[in-house]
């Protein structure tokens, strides 16, 4: 919310010397966050004055353009020029070249004199151009930074202004004002108005607040105005979409009347573009009082206004020119012709107020928050009105806001107020809330006196009565969020002052800390980072094709995936069932920018829906769901296992003198998977496998000792890499970390390090080619017995000297005893035992 200071000063006692920074400092005391300062004078400076065109001589140029050589008086006639700046004529008349043609001799305009600076650091100085020395510039609204119009210069009479020559144009156009911008949290919608912020500023500074609503006298109605029927046939959670609708009529307006400078400048500083007098009045009242309004061309209305839910198949052309398909949950404003607006979101084009409008119907209604929020999201129509309605609007302000708008239409547009009025519906007053004595002190941790409690809540606008055991508090109509004693307690603490609440550092109870799974995840992530991989975080949104490719091992296998109802992009409309698509997309983007040697990993959740998703209904608000309802809600949430994936492309190290980098290969992907398991003390079984996203002959399936599959690793499929424009031989791995963590022992016992020397022996075995190397390795480990410390494959060979259909596998075996130095015979005997078992199972022969 942007707050122009001149506007705020009308209702709060803001010192004349206070800056936007000062105002934000005070508002921080009552719980608002600073956002920004908007100060036009930071970008524009004078001398910028009012001038009058004395002469205008068109001169055709060789480039086909016609310029005007103008004489412009910038001081009152008979008055001496007091500015002593190079280029400013002492006579008070400036010679200026102007390319615009939308002005005439005698018009008063804005003149930027030499020495002035315009937005964009455009500095004004005398310049020789088109055969003249132009000492200044006649400015357009865009050059002044007050609008987008650049078709011609700003003629002040179009704004209804006739100032004295030499008047400071910055002050005249409101450019000497400034605005403080604060962040308004969703529960404090009342602060989306000058009225609400002025009240909070008074709380923060203990000063006087003048309610702008109190300055509006609502005219008594002499009869019923335009017919209004509230007919919500499908309330959400039992609450009618509209419980109050005020309508007032103003006839005979001049819709083309100029917008007063004081109004347009305040709207501009508040972040709203000036459009036309009628639109600007509705926006002005909304910002001032917090009540959104809508104006209808009364002559375009057909019959009574009916507020109802949309029927299936209905459409509406909104003010932005788009035809929108309506949902049966949308709340509509209709007449006998059909829908004329989406309530609280955007009006329809058929009843739009235009420059030809003569009679205006002013709408000030109170709409239910959830209805407006859903319609706004459904139609992707964020607006200033919906932003306020979905956060809650004062239920008692509608008639005051309508009257304020009527008064401005009469004053500024020359209209006539109709004496009839409509005020349909009624708002149920908020019930009182009981606040027990001592509850606030106990909840906050400091003592509050009765005067502080009652005074704070009274200042807030609540009605407070002392009753037995505490206080009966009726919240003000603009604070619909105050419904519990906790809410009231928070307000007392906020208004008394957060800075007065003592801070005590809590003592952490013993035995707490990270959970077992959190500790495991941190160890794994740290180990992968320490091994040289870079952790990234990808979006969890992917395409259907990505899920079908990576989510299941076999092409065409059924896969359930969650489709997003409102995706950021239709291309990425599903929640991921695999982490790899996001990793590969990031690798691809880095490749397109020249980074080719990558080792990336991510630890994140995937989303695997079960047989049922969601629940048939949403639990009602305001009450804690039962255990059965909570269980049903949890059952409707998809299984979300923690998954760790890695992608390797290019080389493992940069090239350097006397060093040839090695290309990443499938073994690196398997090593990364082994690292994940090793860190938590789990034995990972790696077997030859297949997956549609991986190379048919260079893919491994990752299993636990129990045989449960937990992931895949290897070289990505060449066709897939070609489609993605990724380097050939890129490798990857993905593993279900939750399953690996569950397999880990609660306590990992470290083995003692033997002080006795190591005995190493190698063996090369010829086995049938279809037998996986991992299977042979596990057999050697089993056959060698307890003296074997480690065994590793270091070579695989097929070719000359090896029978067809066979392969040679070379293993390095490490033997060590914990209590003695092994003899060569002992190591050889263990080696022989291992070879013997391999021969027995696979017919292995030594090479």
Coordinates of C-alpha atoms in Angstrom, one line a residue, residues 112-515:
X112 CA 11.3 23.2 -18.2
X113 CA 14.0 25.9 -18.0
X114 CA 17.7 25.5 -18.3
X115 CA 19.0 23.8 -15.2
X116 CA 16.0 21.5 -14.8
X117 CA 16.4 17.7 -14.6
X118 CA 13.6 15.4 -15.9
X119 CA 13.1 11.7 -15.2
X120 CA 15.8 9.5 -16.7
X121 CA 18.5 12.1 -15.7
X122 CA 17.5 14.2 -18.8
X123 CA 19.1 17.6 -18.1
X124 CA 17.8 20.8 -19.8
X125 CA 20.3 23.3 -21.2
X126 CA 20.3 25.8 -24.1
X127 CA 20.9 23.8 -27.3
X128 CA 21.2 24.9 -30.9
X129 CA 18.8 23.0 -33.0
X130 CA 16.9 23.6 -36.3
X131 CA 18.8 26.9 -36.7
X132 CA 17.7 28.3 -33.3
X133 CA 19.0 28.3 -29.8
X134 CA 16.3 26.5 -27.8
X135 CA 16.5 27.6 -24.1
X136 CA 14.2 25.2 -22.5
X137 CA 11.4 22.7 -23.4
X138 CA 7.7 22.7 -23.4
X139 CA 6.9 19.4 -21.6
X140 CA 4.5 16.5 -22.2
X141 CA 3.0 14.5 -19.5
X142 CA 5.4 11.6 -20.2
X143 CA 8.4 13.8 -20.1
X144 CA 7.2 15.0 -16.7
X145 CA 6.7 11.4 -15.5
X146 CA 3.0 11.9 -14.8
X147 CA 1.5 9.8 -17.6
X148 CA 2.1 7.8 -20.7
X149 CA 0.7 10.3 -23.2
X150 CA 3.4 11.6 -25.6
X151 CA 1.2 12.7 -28.5
X152 CA 1.6 16.3 -27.5
X153 CA 2.6 18.7 -24.8
X154 CA 0.6 19.3 -21.6
X155 CA -1.9 22.2 -22.0
X156 CA -2.9 23.2 -18.5
X157 CA -6.4 24.2 -19.5
X158 CA -7.2 20.6 -20.3
X159 CA -6.7 19.9 -16.5
X160 CA -9.0 22.8 -15.6
X161 CA -6.0 24.9 -14.5
X162 CA -5.4 28.6 -15.1
X163 CA -2.4 29.3 -12.8
X164 CA -0.3 32.5 -12.7
X165 CA 2.7 32.6 -14.9
X166 CA 5.9 31.5 -13.2
X167 CA 4.1 29.3 -10.8
X168 CA 6.1 26.3 -9.7
X169 CA 4.7 23.5 -11.9
X170 CA 6.1 20.8 -9.6
X171 CA 3.9 21.9 -6.7
X172 CA 1.0 22.6 -9.1
X173 CA 1.1 19.0 -10.5
X174 CA 1.6 17.4 -7.1
X175 CA 5.2 16.3 -7.9
X176 CA 6.4 17.7 -4.6
X177 CA 4.6 15.1 -2.6
X178 CA 6.0 11.7 -1.5
X179 CA 4.6 8.3 -0.6
X180 CA 5.6 5.7 1.9
X181 CA 4.9 2.1 0.8
X182 CA 4.2 -0.6 3.4
X183 CA 3.5 -4.3 3.1
X184 CA 0.0 -5.2 4.3
X185 CA -0.4 -8.8 5.5
X186 CA -3.5 -10.7 4.4
X187 CA -5.2 -10.4 7.8
X188 CA -5.1 -6.6 7.8
X189 CA -7.1 -5.7 4.7
X190 CA -8.4 -2.5 6.4
X191 CA -4.9 -1.1 6.0
X192 CA -5.4 -1.0 2.2
X193 CA -6.8 2.5 2.7
X194 CA -5.8 5.9 3.9
X195 CA -8.4 5.5 6.5
X196 CA -6.9 2.4 7.9
X197 CA -3.3 3.6 7.7
X198 CA -4.1 6.9 9.3
X199 CA -5.7 5.1 12.2
X200 CA -2.7 2.9 12.6
X201 CA -0.4 5.9 12.5
X202 CA -2.4 7.5 15.3
X203 CA -1.9 4.3 17.3
X204 CA 1.8 4.3 16.7
X205 CA 2.3 8.0 17.6
X206 CA -0.4 8.3 20.2
X207 CA -1.9 11.2 18.2
X208 CA -5.4 12.2 17.1
X209 CA -7.1 10.4 14.2
X210 CA -9.9 11.9 12.1
X211 CA -12.0 9.2 10.5
X212 CA -12.7 10.3 6.9
X213 CA -16.0 8.3 7.1
X214 CA -17.1 10.6 9.9
X215 CA -16.8 13.6 7.6
X216 CA -19.4 12.2 5.1
X217 CA -23.0 12.9 5.8
X218 CA -25.2 10.2 4.2
X219 CA -28.2 11.9 2.5
X220 CA -31.5 10.4 3.7
X221 CA -33.4 8.6 0.9
X222 CA -36.8 9.8 -0.1
X223 CA -37.7 6.5 -1.7
X224 CA -36.4 3.2 -3.2
X225 CA -33.8 3.6 -5.9
X226 CA -32.8 1.2 -8.6
X227 CA -34.1 -2.3 -7.9
X228 CA -31.6 -4.7 -6.4
X229 CA -32.3 -8.4 -5.6
X230 CA -29.8 -10.5 -3.6
X231 CA -30.3 -14.1 -4.8
X232 CA -27.3 -16.3 -4.0
X233 CA -28.6 -19.8 -4.6
X234 CA -25.3 -21.6 -3.8
X235 CA -23.5 -19.9 -0.8
X236 CA -20.0 -21.1 0.0
X237 CA -19.8 -22.6 3.5
X238 CA -23.3 -21.2 4.0
X239 CA -22.3 -17.6 3.7
X240 CA -24.1 -15.5 1.1
X241 CA -21.8 -14.0 -1.6
X242 CA -23.3 -10.6 -1.0
X243 CA -25.0 -9.5 2.2
X244 CA -25.3 -5.8 1.4
X245 CA -25.7 -3.8 -1.8
X246 CA -25.9 0.0 -1.8
X247 CA -26.9 1.8 -5.0
X248 CA -27.1 5.6 -5.5
X249 CA -27.8 7.5 -8.8
X250 CA -26.2 10.7 -10.1
X251 CA -27.8 12.3 -13.2
X252 CA -26.5 14.8 -15.7
X253 CA -22.8 14.4 -15.2
X254 CA -20.1 15.6 -17.6
X255 CA -18.1 12.5 -18.1
X256 CA -15.4 14.4 -20.0
X257 CA -14.8 16.9 -17.3
X258 CA -11.0 17.1 -16.4
X259 CA -9.7 15.2 -13.4
X260 CA -8.5 17.7 -10.8
X261 CA -4.7 17.7 -10.4
X262 CA -4.9 17.1 -6.7
X263 CA -6.8 13.8 -7.4
X264 CA -4.7 12.6 -10.3
X265 CA -1.5 13.3 -8.5
X266 CA -2.6 11.4 -5.4
X267 CA -3.7 8.4 -7.4
X268 CA -0.5 8.4 -9.4
X269 CA 1.6 8.5 -6.2
X270 CA -0.6 5.7 -4.8
X271 CA 0.3 3.6 -7.8
X272 CA -3.0 4.0 -9.8
X273 CA -3.1 5.5 -13.3
X274 CA -5.5 8.3 -14.0
X275 CA -8.0 7.3 -16.6
X276 CA -11.1 9.5 -16.5
X277 CA -13.0 11.5 -14.0
X278 CA -15.6 8.8 -13.2
X279 CA -13.0 6.0 -12.9
X280 CA -10.7 8.2 -10.9
X281 CA -13.4 9.1 -8.4
X282 CA -14.2 5.4 -7.8
X283 CA -10.5 4.6 -7.3
X284 CA -10.0 7.7 -5.1
X285 CA -12.9 6.7 -2.7
X286 CA -11.6 3.1 -2.6
X287 CA -8.1 4.2 -1.6
X288 CA -9.5 6.7 0.9
X289 CA -12.1 4.5 2.7
X290 CA -11.1 1.0 1.7
X291 CA -14.5 0.3 0.0
X292 CA -14.2 -0.7 -3.7
X293 CA -16.9 0.8 -5.9
X294 CA -18.3 0.2 -9.4
X295 CA -20.0 2.7 -11.6
X296 CA -22.6 1.7 -14.2
X297 CA -23.9 3.8 -17.1
X298 CA -27.5 3.9 -15.7
X299 CA -29.0 4.2 -19.2
X300 CA -27.5 0.9 -20.2
X301 CA -29.0 -1.1 -17.4
X302 CA -32.0 -3.2 -18.2
X303 CA -34.3 -3.8 -15.3
X304 CA -33.4 -4.7 -11.7
X305 CA -29.9 -5.7 -10.7
X306 CA -29.8 -9.3 -9.5
X307 CA -26.8 -10.6 -7.6
X308 CA -26.6 -14.4 -8.2
X309 CA -24.3 -17.3 -9.0
X310 CA -23.4 -18.0 -12.6
X311 CA -25.4 -20.6 -14.6
X312 CA -23.5 -23.3 -16.5
X313 CA -22.3 -22.0 -19.9
X314 CA -22.7 -18.3 -19.2
X315 CA -20.1 -15.9 -20.5
X316 CA -19.2 -12.2 -19.9
X317 CA -17.2 -9.7 -21.8
X318 CA -15.3 -7.8 -19.1
X319 CA -13.9 -4.3 -19.2
X320 CA -10.6 -5.6 -20.5
X321 CA -12.3 -6.7 -23.7
X322 CA -12.0 -10.4 -23.1
X323 CA -15.0 -12.8 -23.2
X324 CA -14.8 -15.1 -20.1
X325 CA -16.4 -18.4 -19.5
X326 CA -18.1 -18.2 -16.1
X327 CA -18.0 -20.9 -13.5
X328 CA -21.1 -21.8 -11.5
X329 CA -19.3 -20.7 -8.3
X330 CA -18.7 -17.1 -9.7
X331 CA -20.9 -14.5 -8.1
X332 CA -22.4 -12.2 -10.8
X333 CA -24.0 -8.8 -11.0
X334 CA -26.8 -9.2 -13.6
X335 CA -29.7 -7.4 -15.1
X336 CA -32.5 -8.6 -17.4
X337 CA -29.9 -8.8 -20.3
X338 CA -27.7 -11.2 -18.4
X339 CA -24.3 -10.9 -16.6
X340 CA -22.9 -7.3 -16.4
X341 CA -20.0 -8.0 -14.0
X342 CA -18.1 -10.5 -11.9
X343 CA -18.8 -9.3 -8.4
X344 CA -15.9 -7.7 -6.7
X345 CA -13.5 -8.5 -9.5
X346 CA -14.3 -6.7 -12.8
X347 CA -17.3 -5.1 -14.4
X348 CA -18.7 -5.9 -17.8
X349 CA -18.2 -3.9 -21.0
X350 CA -21.9 -3.6 -21.8
X351 CA -22.5 -1.1 -18.9
X352 CA -19.2 0.7 -18.9
X353 CA -19.1 4.4 -18.2
X354 CA -17.8 6.3 -21.2
X355 CA -17.3 9.9 -22.3
X356 CA -20.9 9.8 -23.5
X357 CA -22.3 8.7 -20.1
X358 CA -24.8 11.1 -18.6
X359 CA -26.4 9.1 -15.7
X360 CA -24.3 7.0 -13.3
X361 CA -25.4 4.3 -10.9
X362 CA -22.9 3.9 -8.0
X363 CA -22.5 0.5 -6.5
X364 CA -21.0 0.0 -3.1
X365 CA -21.4 -3.6 -1.9
X366 CA -20.0 -6.0 0.6
X367 CA -19.0 -9.4 -0.9
X368 CA -17.9 -12.6 0.8
X369 CA -14.1 -13.0 0.9
X370 CA -13.7 -16.6 -0.4
X371 CA -16.1 -16.1 -3.3
X372 CA -14.1 -13.1 -4.5
X373 CA -10.7 -14.8 -4.0
X374 CA -11.7 -17.9 -6.0
X375 CA -13.1 -15.9 -8.9
X376 CA -10.0 -13.7 -9.0
X377 CA -7.7 -16.8 -9.2
X378 CA -10.0 -18.7 -11.5
X379 CA -10.1 -15.9 -14.1
X380 CA -6.5 -14.6 -13.4
X381 CA -7.9 -11.1 -12.8
X382 CA -6.0 -9.5 -10.0
X383 CA -7.5 -6.0 -9.3
X384 CA -7.4 -3.4 -6.6
X385 CA -11.0 -4.2 -5.8
X386 CA -10.5 -8.0 -5.5
X387 CA -7.4 -7.5 -3.4
X388 CA -9.5 -5.7 -0.8
X389 CA -12.6 -7.8 -1.0
X390 CA -10.8 -11.1 -0.5
X391 CA -9.0 -9.7 2.6
X392 CA -12.2 -8.3 4.1
X393 CA -13.9 -4.9 3.8
X394 CA -15.7 -2.8 6.5
X395 CA -19.2 -4.2 6.6
X396 CA -20.7 -0.8 7.6
X397 CA -18.9 1.6 5.2
X398 CA -20.8 0.9 1.9
X399 CA -23.4 3.7 2.3
X400 CA -20.7 6.2 3.3
X401 CA -18.5 5.3 0.4
X402 CA -21.4 5.6 -2.0
X403 CA -22.3 9.0 -0.7
X404 CA -18.6 10.1 -0.9
X405 CA -18.6 9.1 -4.6
X406 CA -21.9 10.9 -5.2
X407 CA -20.6 14.1 -3.6
X408 CA -17.5 14.0 -5.8
X409 CA -19.5 13.4 -9.0
X410 CA -21.7 16.3 -8.1
X411 CA -18.8 18.6 -7.2
X412 CA -16.4 17.6 -10.1
X413 CA -18.6 16.3 -12.8
X414 CA -21.5 18.7 -12.4
X415 CA -24.1 16.0 -11.7
X416 CA -27.3 16.0 -9.7
X417 CA -27.8 13.6 -6.8
X418 CA -31.0 11.6 -7.0
X419 CA -32.8 11.6 -3.7
X420 CA -33.8 7.9 -3.9
X421 CA -31.4 5.2 -2.8
X422 CA -31.1 1.4 -2.5
X423 CA -29.7 -0.4 0.5
X424 CA -30.4 -4.1 0.0
X425 CA -29.5 -6.8 2.5
X426 CA -28.2 -6.7 6.0
X427 CA -25.0 -7.5 7.7
X428 CA -25.0 -9.7 10.8
X429 CA -23.0 -7.9 13.5
X430 CA -20.0 -9.6 15.0
X431 CA -20.7 -11.4 18.3
X432 CA -18.7 -10.2 21.3
X433 CA -15.6 -12.1 22.3
X434 CA -14.8 -12.9 25.9
X435 CA -11.2 -12.1 26.9
X436 CA -10.4 -13.5 30.4
X437 CA -8.6 -11.4 32.9
X438 CA -4.9 -12.3 33.0
X439 CA -5.0 -14.2 29.7
X440 CA -3.2 -11.5 27.8
X441 CA -0.4 -11.2 30.4
X442 CA 0.0 -15.0 30.5
X443 CA 0.0 -15.4 26.8
X444 CA 2.5 -12.6 26.1
X445 CA 4.7 -13.0 29.1
X446 CA 4.5 -9.5 30.5
X447 CA 2.1 -7.8 32.8
X448 CA -0.7 -5.7 31.2
X449 CA -2.8 -3.4 33.3
X450 CA -6.6 -3.2 32.9
X451 CA -6.1 0.3 31.5
X452 CA -3.7 -0.9 28.9
X453 CA -6.0 -3.8 27.8
X454 CA -9.2 -1.7 27.7
X455 CA -7.4 1.4 26.3
X456 CA -5.7 -0.5 23.5
X457 CA -8.9 -2.3 22.4
X458 CA -10.9 0.9 22.6
X459 CA -8.4 2.8 20.5
X460 CA -8.6 -0.1 18.0
X461 CA -12.3 0.8 17.6
X462 CA -13.7 -2.1 19.6
X463 CA -16.5 -1.8 22.2
X464 CA -15.1 -3.1 25.5
X465 CA -17.1 -3.9 28.6
X466 CA -15.7 -5.1 32.0
X467 CA -17.5 -8.3 33.0
X468 CA -17.1 -10.9 35.6
X469 CA -13.8 -12.7 35.0
X470 CA -12.6 -10.5 32.1
X471 CA -13.8 -8.3 29.2
X472 CA -16.5 -8.5 26.6
X473 CA -15.1 -7.2 23.4
X474 CA -17.1 -6.4 20.2
X475 CA -14.7 -5.9 17.3
X476 CA -15.2 -2.9 15.0
X477 CA -16.8 -3.6 11.7
X478 CA -13.5 -3.2 9.8
X479 CA -11.8 -5.9 11.8
X480 CA -13.6 -9.1 10.9
X481 CA -10.5 -11.0 11.8
X482 CA -10.8 -10.5 15.5
X483 CA -12.8 -13.6 16.5
X484 CA -10.9 -15.2 19.4
X485 CA -9.2 -14.1 22.6
X486 CA -5.9 -14.8 21.0
X487 CA -6.6 -12.3 18.3
X488 CA -7.4 -9.7 20.9
X489 CA -4.3 -10.5 22.9
X490 CA -2.2 -10.0 19.8
X491 CA -3.7 -6.5 19.2
X492 CA -3.1 -5.5 22.8
X493 CA 0.6 -6.5 22.5
X494 CA 0.9 -4.8 19.2
X495 CA -0.6 -1.5 20.3
X496 CA 1.2 -1.4 23.7
X497 CA 4.4 -2.0 21.8
X498 CA 6.3 -5.1 20.7
X499 CA 9.5 -3.4 21.9
X500 CA 8.3 -3.6 25.5
X501 CA 7.9 -7.4 25.4
X502 CA 10.8 -9.0 27.3
X503 CA 12.9 -11.4 25.3
X504 CA 14.0 -14.6 27.0
X505 CA 16.2 -17.2 25.2
X506 CA 14.6 -20.6 25.7
X507 CA 16.6 -23.5 26.8
X508 CA 16.6 -26.4 24.4
X509 CA 15.3 -29.6 26.1
X510 CA 17.8 -32.5 26.1
X511 CA 17.4 -35.2 23.5
X512 CA 16.0 -32.9 20.8
X513 CA 17.5 -32.0 17.5
X514 CA 17.4 -33.3 14.0
X515 CA 15.3 -36.4 13.4

